[in-house]
Amino acid sequence: MLGEKDEERLEEAILKTGAHEIISLLPHGFDTQLGRLFEGGQDLPYGQWQKIAMSRAFFREAEVIFLDEPTSALDPKAEAEVFKNFMELTKEKTAIFISHRLGSCQSADLILVLKNGQLIEKGTHQELMSIDSVYSEMFNTESKWYK
Protein backbone atom coordinates (compact mmCIF):
# COMPACT_ATOMS: atom_id res chain seq x y z
CA MET A 1 0.00 0.00 0.00
CA LEU A 2 1.32 3.41 -0.94
CA GLY A 3 1.42 6.34 1.43
CA GLU A 4 -0.09 9.69 0.52
CA LYS A 5 3.28 11.14 -0.58
CA ASP A 6 4.00 8.08 -2.73
CA GLU A 7 0.58 8.34 -4.35
CA GLU A 8 1.30 11.99 -5.23
CA ARG A 9 4.67 11.03 -6.75
CA LEU A 10 3.01 8.19 -8.68
CA GLU A 11 0.36 10.54 -10.05
CA GLU A 12 3.06 13.00 -11.12
CA ALA A 13 5.09 10.27 -12.81
CA ILE A 14 2.17 8.90 -14.81
CA LEU A 15 0.99 12.35 -15.83
CA LYS A 16 4.46 13.31 -17.08
CA THR A 17 4.72 10.24 -19.32
CA GLY A 18 1.11 10.06 -20.48
CA ALA A 19 0.59 6.72 -18.73
CA HIS A 20 -2.50 8.04 -16.91
CA GLU A 21 -4.52 7.49 -20.09
CA ILE A 22 -3.38 3.86 -20.22
CA ILE A 23 -4.08 3.20 -16.55
CA SER A 24 -7.56 4.72 -16.79
CA LEU A 25 -8.44 2.10 -19.44
CA LEU A 26 -7.13 -0.91 -17.49
CA PRO A 27 -9.81 -3.14 -15.95
CA HIS A 28 -8.55 -2.61 -12.38
CA GLY A 29 -6.63 0.66 -12.84
CA PHE A 30 -3.40 0.63 -10.79
CA ASP A 31 -4.29 -2.79 -9.42
CA THR A 32 -4.26 -4.46 -12.85
CA GLN A 33 -1.61 -7.17 -13.16
CA LEU A 34 0.51 -6.39 -16.22
CA GLY A 35 2.08 -9.06 -18.39
CA ARG A 36 0.60 -12.14 -19.96
CA LEU A 37 2.99 -14.35 -17.99
CA PHE A 38 0.74 -13.80 -14.98
CA GLU A 39 -2.66 -15.41 -14.62
CA GLY A 40 -5.22 -12.82 -15.66
CA GLY A 41 -2.43 -10.43 -16.62
CA GLN A 42 -3.17 -7.65 -19.07
CA ASP A 43 -0.81 -7.27 -22.02
CA LEU A 44 -0.10 -3.87 -23.51
CA PRO A 45 1.09 -2.62 -26.89
CA TYR A 46 4.82 -1.84 -26.89
CA GLY A 47 4.38 1.96 -26.84
CA GLN A 48 2.21 1.67 -23.74
CA TRP A 49 4.80 -0.55 -22.03
CA GLN A 50 7.37 2.17 -22.71
CA LYS A 51 5.25 4.81 -21.00
CA ILE A 52 4.69 2.52 -18.00
CA ALA A 53 8.42 1.76 -17.78
CA MET A 54 9.32 5.45 -17.90
CA SER A 55 6.74 6.19 -15.21
CA ARG A 56 8.32 3.54 -13.00
CA ALA A 57 11.77 5.09 -13.52
CA PHE A 58 10.51 8.55 -12.56
CA PHE A 59 8.56 7.21 -9.58
CA ARG A 60 11.61 5.48 -8.12
CA GLU A 61 13.52 8.78 -8.08
CA ALA A 62 16.72 7.04 -9.10
CA GLU A 63 19.87 9.16 -9.30
CA VAL A 64 20.83 7.45 -12.58
CA ILE A 65 18.29 6.65 -15.26
CA PHE A 66 19.31 4.49 -18.22
CA LEU A 67 16.88 4.16 -21.14
CA ASP A 68 17.40 2.25 -24.37
CA GLU A 69 15.26 3.64 -27.20
CA PRO A 70 12.63 4.91 -24.72
CA THR A 71 10.30 6.33 -27.36
CA SER A 72 10.84 4.01 -30.32
CA ALA A 73 7.20 2.87 -30.37
CA LEU A 74 5.64 6.28 -29.72
CA ASP A 75 4.18 8.62 -32.30
CA PRO A 76 6.08 11.91 -32.84
CA LYS A 77 3.68 13.98 -30.70
CA ALA A 78 3.89 11.58 -27.76
CA GLU A 79 7.67 11.35 -28.19
CA ALA A 80 8.07 15.14 -28.04
CA GLU A 81 5.94 15.35 -24.90
CA VAL A 82 7.80 12.51 -23.19
CA PHE A 83 11.21 14.08 -23.93
CA LYS A 84 10.06 17.50 -22.76
CA ASN A 85 9.03 15.94 -19.45
CA PHE A 86 12.10 13.68 -19.42
CA MET A 87 14.44 16.69 -19.52
CA GLU A 88 12.46 18.33 -16.72
CA LEU A 89 12.39 15.25 -14.49
CA THR A 90 16.09 14.47 -14.91
CA LYS A 91 17.53 17.95 -14.25
CA GLU A 92 19.40 16.96 -11.09
CA LYS A 93 20.07 13.36 -12.18
CA THR A 94 22.31 11.46 -14.52
CA ALA A 95 20.25 10.29 -17.47
CA ILE A 96 21.64 8.12 -20.23
CA PHE A 97 19.54 7.23 -23.20
CA ILE A 98 20.29 5.39 -26.39
CA SER A 99 18.50 6.67 -29.44
CA HIS A 100 18.61 6.43 -33.20
CA ARG A 101 16.15 9.31 -33.45
CA LEU A 102 18.56 12.20 -33.35
CA GLY A 103 15.99 14.93 -32.84
CA SER A 104 15.78 13.81 -29.23
CA CYS A 105 19.52 14.40 -28.80
CA GLN A 106 19.40 18.15 -29.38
CA SER A 107 18.96 19.02 -25.70
CA ALA A 108 21.43 16.46 -24.34
CA ASP A 109 24.37 17.81 -22.34
CA LEU A 110 26.71 15.35 -24.04
CA ILE A 111 26.30 13.12 -27.09
CA LEU A 112 28.48 10.07 -27.56
CA VAL A 113 28.59 8.57 -31.05
CA LEU A 114 29.59 4.92 -31.24
CA LYS A 115 30.57 2.91 -34.29
CA ASN A 116 31.37 -0.80 -34.09
CA GLY A 117 31.51 -0.50 -30.31
CA GLN A 118 34.07 2.32 -30.39
CA LEU A 119 33.59 5.94 -29.32
CA ILE A 120 34.21 8.04 -32.42
CA GLU A 121 32.74 11.43 -31.46
CA LYS A 122 31.53 13.32 -28.43
CA GLY A 123 30.16 16.78 -27.83
CA THR A 124 26.96 18.76 -27.64
CA HIS A 125 24.53 18.90 -30.53
CA GLN A 126 25.85 22.34 -31.52
CA GLU A 127 29.49 21.23 -31.33
CA LEU A 128 28.90 18.13 -33.43
CA MET A 129 26.79 20.02 -35.96
CA SER A 130 29.47 22.68 -36.39
CA ILE A 131 32.05 20.17 -37.62
CA ASP A 132 32.02 17.61 -40.39
CA SER A 133 31.01 14.70 -38.18
CA VAL A 134 29.26 11.37 -38.43
CA TYR A 135 26.61 12.79 -36.09
CA SER A 136 25.98 15.87 -38.26
CA GLU A 137 25.72 13.68 -41.36
CA MET A 138 23.21 11.37 -39.67
CA PHE A 139 21.24 14.30 -38.22
CA ASN A 140 21.06 16.08 -41.58
CA THR A 141 20.03 12.87 -43.34
CA GLU A 142 17.25 12.27 -40.82
CA SER A 143 16.06 15.88 -40.82
CA LYS A 144 15.67 15.92 -44.62
CA TRP A 145 12.54 13.83 -44.13
CA TYR A 146 11.01 16.64 -42.11
CA LYS A 147 11.93 19.66 -44.26
Coordinates of N, CA and C in Angstrom, one line a residue:
M1 N 0.8 -1.2 0.0 CA 0.0 0.0 0.0 C 0.9 1.2 0.0
L2 N 0.5 2.2 -0.8 CA 1.3 3.4 -0.9 C 0.8 4.5 0.1
G3 N 1.8 5.2 0.6 CA 1.4 6.3 1.4 C 1.0 7.5 0.6
E4 N 0.5 8.5 1.2 CA -0.1 9.7 0.5 C 1.0 10.4 -0.3
K5 N 2.2 10.5 0.2 CA 3.3 11.1 -0.6 C 3.6 10.3 -1.8
D6 N 3.7 9.0 -1.6 CA 4.0 8.1 -2.7 C 2.9 8.1 -3.8
E7 N 1.7 8.2 -3.4 CA 0.6 8.3 -4.3 C 0.7 9.6 -5.2
E8 N 1.1 10.7 -4.5 CA 1.3 12.0 -5.2 C 2.4 11.9 -6.2
R9 N 3.5 11.2 -5.8 CA 4.7 11.0 -6.8 C 4.3 10.1 -7.9
L10 N 3.5 9.1 -7.6 CA 3.0 8.2 -8.7 C 2.1 8.9 -9.7
E11 N 1.2 9.7 -9.2 CA 0.4 10.5 -10.1 C 1.2 11.5 -10.9
E12 N 2.2 12.1 -10.3 CA 3.1 13.0 -11.1 C 3.8 12.2 -12.2
A13 N 4.3 11.1 -11.8 CA 5.1 10.3 -12.8 C 4.2 9.8 -14.0
I14 N 3.0 9.4 -13.7 CA 2.2 8.9 -14.8 C 1.6 10.0 -15.7
L15 N 1.4 11.2 -15.0 CA 1.0 12.4 -15.8 C 2.1 12.8 -16.8
K16 N 3.3 12.8 -16.3 CA 4.5 13.3 -17.1 C 4.8 12.4 -18.3
T17 N 4.4 11.1 -18.2 CA 4.7 10.2 -19.3 C 3.5 9.9 -20.2
G18 N 2.3 10.4 -19.7 CA 1.1 10.1 -20.5 C 0.5 8.7 -20.1
A19 N 1.1 8.1 -19.1 CA 0.6 6.7 -18.7 C -0.8 6.8 -18.0
H20 N -1.2 7.9 -17.6 CA -2.5 8.0 -16.9 C -3.6 7.6 -17.8
E21 N -3.5 7.9 -19.1 CA -4.5 7.5 -20.1 C -4.6 6.0 -20.2
I22 N -3.4 5.3 -20.1 CA -3.4 3.9 -20.2 C -4.0 3.3 -19.0
I23 N -3.6 3.7 -17.8 CA -4.1 3.2 -16.5 C -5.6 3.4 -16.4
S24 N -6.1 4.5 -16.9 CA -7.6 4.7 -16.8 C -8.4 3.7 -17.6
L25 N -7.7 3.1 -18.6 CA -8.4 2.1 -19.4 C -8.3 0.7 -18.9
L26 N -7.4 0.4 -18.0 CA -7.1 -0.9 -17.5 C -8.3 -1.4 -16.6
P27 N -8.6 -2.7 -16.7 CA -9.8 -3.1 -16.0 C -9.8 -2.9 -14.4
H28 N -8.6 -2.9 -13.8 CA -8.5 -2.6 -12.4 C -7.6 -1.4 -12.1
G29 N -7.5 -0.5 -13.0 CA -6.6 0.7 -12.8 C -5.2 0.3 -12.4
F30 N -4.7 0.9 -11.3 CA -3.4 0.6 -10.8 C -3.3 -0.8 -10.3
D31 N -4.3 -1.4 -10.0 CA -4.3 -2.8 -9.4 C -4.3 -3.9 -10.5
T32 N -4.3 -3.5 -11.8 CA -4.3 -4.5 -12.9 C -2.9 -5.1 -13.0
Q33 N -2.9 -6.4 -13.0 CA -1.6 -7.2 -13.2 C -1.2 -7.0 -14.6
L34 N 0.0 -6.6 -14.9 CA 0.5 -6.4 -16.2 C 1.4 -7.5 -16.6
G35 N 1.3 -8.0 -17.8 CA 2.1 -9.1 -18.4 C 1.3 -10.3 -18.5
R36 N 1.4 -10.9 -19.7 CA 0.6 -12.1 -20.0 C 1.2 -13.4 -19.3
L37 N 2.4 -13.2 -18.7 CA 3.0 -14.3 -18.0 C 2.3 -14.6 -16.7
F38 N 1.5 -13.7 -16.2 CA 0.7 -13.8 -15.0 C -0.7 -14.2 -15.3
E39 N -1.3 -15.0 -14.4 CA -2.7 -15.4 -14.6 C -3.6 -14.2 -14.5
G40 N -4.3 -14.0 -15.6 CA -5.2 -12.8 -15.7 C -4.5 -11.5 -16.0
G41 N -3.2 -11.6 -16.3 CA -2.4 -10.4 -16.6 C -2.9 -9.8 -17.9
Q42 N -2.8 -8.5 -17.9 CA -3.2 -7.6 -19.1 C -1.9 -7.3 -19.9
D43 N -1.9 -7.6 -21.2 CA -0.8 -7.3 -22.0 C -1.1 -5.9 -22.6
L44 N 0.0 -5.2 -23.0 CA -0.1 -3.9 -23.5 C 0.7 -3.8 -24.8
P45 N 0.3 -2.9 -25.7 CA 1.1 -2.6 -26.9 C 2.4 -2.1 -26.4
Y46 N 3.5 -2.2 -27.3 CA 4.8 -1.8 -26.9 C 5.0 -0.4 -26.5
G47 N 4.3 0.5 -27.2 CA 4.4 2.0 -26.8 C 3.8 2.2 -25.5
Q48 N 2.8 1.5 -25.1 CA 2.2 1.7 -23.7 C 3.2 1.1 -22.7
W49 N 3.8 0.0 -23.0 CA 4.8 -0.6 -22.0 C 5.9 0.5 -21.8
Q50 N 6.3 1.2 -22.9 CA 7.4 2.2 -22.7 C 7.0 3.3 -21.8
K51 N 5.7 3.7 -21.9 CA 5.3 4.8 -21.0 C 5.2 4.3 -19.5
I52 N 4.7 3.1 -19.4 CA 4.7 2.5 -18.0 C 6.1 2.4 -17.4
A53 N 7.0 1.9 -18.2 CA 8.4 1.8 -17.8 C 9.0 3.1 -17.4
M54 N 8.8 4.1 -18.2 CA 9.3 5.5 -17.9 C 8.7 6.0 -16.6
S55 N 7.4 5.8 -16.4 CA 6.7 6.2 -15.2 C 7.4 5.5 -14.0
R56 N 7.7 4.3 -14.1 CA 8.3 3.5 -13.0 C 9.7 4.1 -12.7
A57 N 10.4 4.5 -13.7 CA 11.8 5.1 -13.5 C 11.6 6.4 -12.8
F58 N 10.7 7.2 -13.2 CA 10.5 8.5 -12.6 C 10.0 8.4 -11.1
F59 N 9.1 7.4 -10.9 CA 8.6 7.2 -9.6 C 9.6 6.8 -8.6
R60 N 10.6 6.0 -9.0 CA 11.6 5.5 -8.1 C 12.6 6.6 -7.7
E61 N 12.6 7.7 -8.4 CA 13.5 8.8 -8.1 C 15.0 8.3 -8.1
A62 N 15.3 7.5 -9.0 CA 16.7 7.0 -9.1 C 17.6 8.2 -9.4
E63 N 18.9 8.1 -9.0 CA 19.9 9.2 -9.3 C 20.4 9.0 -10.7
V64 N 20.4 7.7 -11.2 CA 20.8 7.5 -12.6 C 19.7 6.7 -13.3
I65 N 19.3 7.3 -14.4 CA 18.3 6.7 -15.3 C 18.9 6.3 -16.6
F66 N 18.7 5.0 -17.0 CA 19.3 4.5 -18.2 C 18.1 4.0 -19.1
L67 N 18.0 4.5 -20.2 CA 16.9 4.2 -21.1 C 17.4 3.8 -22.5
D68 N 17.0 2.7 -23.0 CA 17.4 2.3 -24.4 C 16.2 2.4 -25.3
E69 N 16.3 3.3 -26.2 CA 15.3 3.6 -27.2 C 13.9 3.8 -26.5
P70 N 13.8 4.8 -25.6 CA 12.6 4.9 -24.7 C 11.4 5.3 -25.5
T71 N 11.5 5.9 -26.6 CA 10.3 6.3 -27.4 C 10.2 5.7 -28.7
S72 N 10.8 4.6 -29.0 CA 10.8 4.0 -30.3 C 9.5 3.6 -30.8
A73 N 8.5 3.3 -29.9 CA 7.2 2.9 -30.4 C 6.1 4.0 -30.2
L74 N 6.6 5.2 -29.9 CA 5.6 6.3 -29.7 C 5.5 7.1 -31.0
D75 N 4.3 7.7 -31.2 CA 4.2 8.6 -32.3 C 5.0 9.9 -32.0
P76 N 5.2 10.7 -33.0 CA 6.1 11.9 -32.8 C 5.6 12.9 -31.8
K77 N 4.2 13.1 -31.7 CA 3.7 14.0 -30.7 C 3.9 13.5 -29.3
A78 N 3.7 12.2 -29.1 CA 3.9 11.6 -27.8 C 5.4 11.6 -27.4
E79 N 6.2 11.3 -28.4 CA 7.7 11.4 -28.2 C 8.1 12.7 -27.7
A80 N 7.7 13.8 -28.4 CA 8.1 15.1 -28.0 C 7.6 15.5 -26.6
E81 N 6.4 15.1 -26.2 CA 5.9 15.3 -24.9 C 6.7 14.6 -23.8
V82 N 7.0 13.3 -24.1 CA 7.8 12.5 -23.2 C 9.2 13.1 -23.0
F83 N 9.9 13.5 -24.1 CA 11.2 14.1 -23.9 C 11.2 15.4 -23.2
K84 N 10.2 16.2 -23.5 CA 10.1 17.5 -22.8 C 10.0 17.2 -21.3
N85 N 9.2 16.3 -20.9 CA 9.0 15.9 -19.5 C 10.3 15.2 -18.9
F86 N 10.9 14.4 -19.8 CA 12.1 13.7 -19.4 C 13.2 14.7 -19.0
M87 N 13.4 15.7 -19.8 CA 14.4 16.7 -19.5 C 14.1 17.4 -18.2
E88 N 12.9 17.7 -18.0 CA 12.5 18.3 -16.7 C 12.7 17.4 -15.5
L89 N 12.3 16.2 -15.6 CA 12.4 15.2 -14.5 C 13.8 14.8 -14.2
T90 N 14.7 15.0 -15.1 CA 16.1 14.5 -14.9 C 17.1 15.6 -14.7
K91 N 16.6 16.8 -14.4 CA 17.5 17.9 -14.3 C 18.7 17.7 -13.3
E92 N 18.4 17.2 -12.1 CA 19.4 17.0 -11.1 C 19.9 15.5 -11.1
K93 N 19.7 14.8 -12.1 CA 20.1 13.4 -12.2 C 21.0 13.1 -13.4
T94 N 21.6 11.9 -13.4 CA 22.3 11.5 -14.5 C 21.4 10.6 -15.4
A95 N 21.1 11.0 -16.6 CA 20.2 10.3 -17.5 C 21.0 9.9 -18.7
I96 N 21.0 8.6 -19.0 CA 21.6 8.1 -20.2 C 20.6 7.5 -21.1
F97 N 20.5 7.9 -22.3 CA 19.5 7.2 -23.2 C 20.2 7.0 -24.5
I98 N 19.8 5.8 -25.1 CA 20.3 5.4 -26.4 C 19.2 5.7 -27.4
S99 N 19.5 6.3 -28.5 CA 18.5 6.7 -29.4 C 19.1 6.7 -30.8
H100 N 18.3 6.3 -31.8 CA 18.6 6.4 -33.2 C 17.8 7.6 -33.8
R101 N 16.9 8.1 -33.0 CA 16.1 9.3 -33.4 C 16.9 10.5 -32.9
L102 N 17.6 11.2 -33.8 CA 18.6 12.2 -33.3 C 17.9 13.5 -32.9
G103 N 16.7 13.7 -33.3 CA 16.0 14.9 -32.8 C 15.9 15.0 -31.3
S104 N 15.8 13.9 -30.7 CA 15.8 13.8 -29.2 C 17.1 14.1 -28.6
C105 N 18.2 14.2 -29.3 CA 19.5 14.4 -28.8 C 19.9 15.9 -28.7
Q106 N 19.1 16.7 -29.3 CA 19.4 18.2 -29.4 C 19.6 18.8 -28.0
S107 N 18.9 18.4 -27.0 CA 19.0 19.0 -25.7 C 19.8 18.2 -24.7
A108 N 20.5 17.2 -25.2 CA 21.4 16.5 -24.3 C 22.7 17.3 -24.0
D109 N 23.1 17.1 -22.8 CA 24.4 17.8 -22.3 C 25.6 17.3 -23.1
L110 N 25.6 16.0 -23.4 CA 26.7 15.4 -24.0 C 26.2 14.2 -24.9
I111 N 26.7 14.2 -26.1 CA 26.3 13.1 -27.1 C 27.5 12.3 -27.4
L112 N 27.4 11.0 -27.2 CA 28.5 10.1 -27.6 C 28.1 9.3 -28.8
V113 N 28.9 9.3 -29.8 CA 28.6 8.6 -31.0 C 29.5 7.3 -31.1
L114 N 28.9 6.2 -31.2 CA 29.6 4.9 -31.2 C 29.5 4.3 -32.6
K115 N 30.6 3.6 -33.0 CA 30.6 2.9 -34.3 C 31.4 1.6 -34.0
N116 N 30.7 0.5 -34.3 CA 31.4 -0.8 -34.1 C 31.9 -0.9 -32.7
G117 N 31.1 -0.4 -31.7 CA 31.5 -0.5 -30.3 C 32.6 0.5 -29.9
Q118 N 33.0 1.4 -30.7 CA 34.1 2.3 -30.4 C 33.5 3.7 -30.4
L119 N 34.0 4.5 -29.4 CA 33.6 5.9 -29.3 C 34.3 6.7 -30.4
I120 N 33.6 7.3 -31.3 CA 34.2 8.0 -32.4 C 34.0 9.5 -32.3
E121 N 33.0 10.0 -31.6 CA 32.7 11.4 -31.5 C 32.1 11.7 -30.1
K122 N 32.3 12.9 -29.6 CA 31.5 13.3 -28.4 C 31.5 14.8 -28.4
G123 N 30.4 15.3 -27.9 CA 30.2 16.8 -27.8 C 28.7 17.1 -27.7
T124 N 28.4 18.4 -27.7 CA 27.0 18.8 -27.6 C 26.4 18.7 -29.1
H125 N 25.1 18.9 -29.2 CA 24.5 18.9 -30.5 C 25.2 20.0 -31.4
Q126 N 25.3 21.2 -30.8 CA 25.8 22.3 -31.5 C 27.3 22.1 -31.9
E127 N 28.1 21.5 -31.0 CA 29.5 21.2 -31.3 C 29.6 20.2 -32.5
L128 N 28.8 19.2 -32.4 CA 28.9 18.1 -33.4 C 28.3 18.6 -34.8
M129 N 27.4 19.5 -34.7 CA 26.8 20.0 -36.0 C 27.7 21.0 -36.6
S130 N 28.6 21.7 -35.8 CA 29.5 22.7 -36.4 C 30.7 22.1 -37.1
I131 N 30.9 20.8 -36.9 CA 32.1 20.2 -37.6 C 31.5 19.1 -38.6
D132 N 32.4 18.7 -39.5 CA 32.0 17.6 -40.4 C 32.1 16.3 -39.6
S133 N 31.0 15.9 -39.1 CA 31.0 14.7 -38.2 C 30.0 13.6 -38.6
V134 N 30.2 12.5 -38.2 CA 29.3 11.4 -38.4 C 27.9 11.8 -37.9
Y135 N 27.9 12.3 -36.7 CA 26.6 12.8 -36.1 C 25.9 13.8 -37.0
S136 N 26.6 14.8 -37.4 CA 26.0 15.9 -38.3 C 25.5 15.3 -39.6
E137 N 26.2 14.3 -40.1 CA 25.7 13.7 -41.4 C 24.4 12.9 -41.1
M138 N 24.4 12.1 -40.0 CA 23.2 11.4 -39.7 C 22.0 12.3 -39.4
F139 N 22.3 13.4 -38.6 CA 21.2 14.3 -38.2 C 20.7 15.0 -39.5
N140 N 21.5 15.4 -40.4 CA 21.1 16.1 -41.6 C 20.3 15.1 -42.5
T141 N 20.7 13.9 -42.5 CA 20.0 12.9 -43.3 C 18.6 12.6 -42.8
E142 N 18.6 12.5 -41.5 CA 17.3 12.3 -40.8 C 16.4 13.5 -41.0
S143 N 16.9 14.7 -40.8 CA 16.1 15.9 -40.8 C 15.5 16.2 -42.2
K144 N 16.2 15.7 -43.3 CA 15.7 15.9 -44.6 C 14.2 15.4 -44.8
W145 N 13.9 14.4 -44.0 CA 12.5 13.8 -44.1 C 11.5 14.8 -43.6
Y146 N 11.9 15.7 -42.8 CA 11.0 16.6 -42.1 C 11.0 18.1 -42.7
K147 N 11.9 18.3 -43.7 CA 11.9 19.7 -44.3 C 11.1 19.7 -45.5

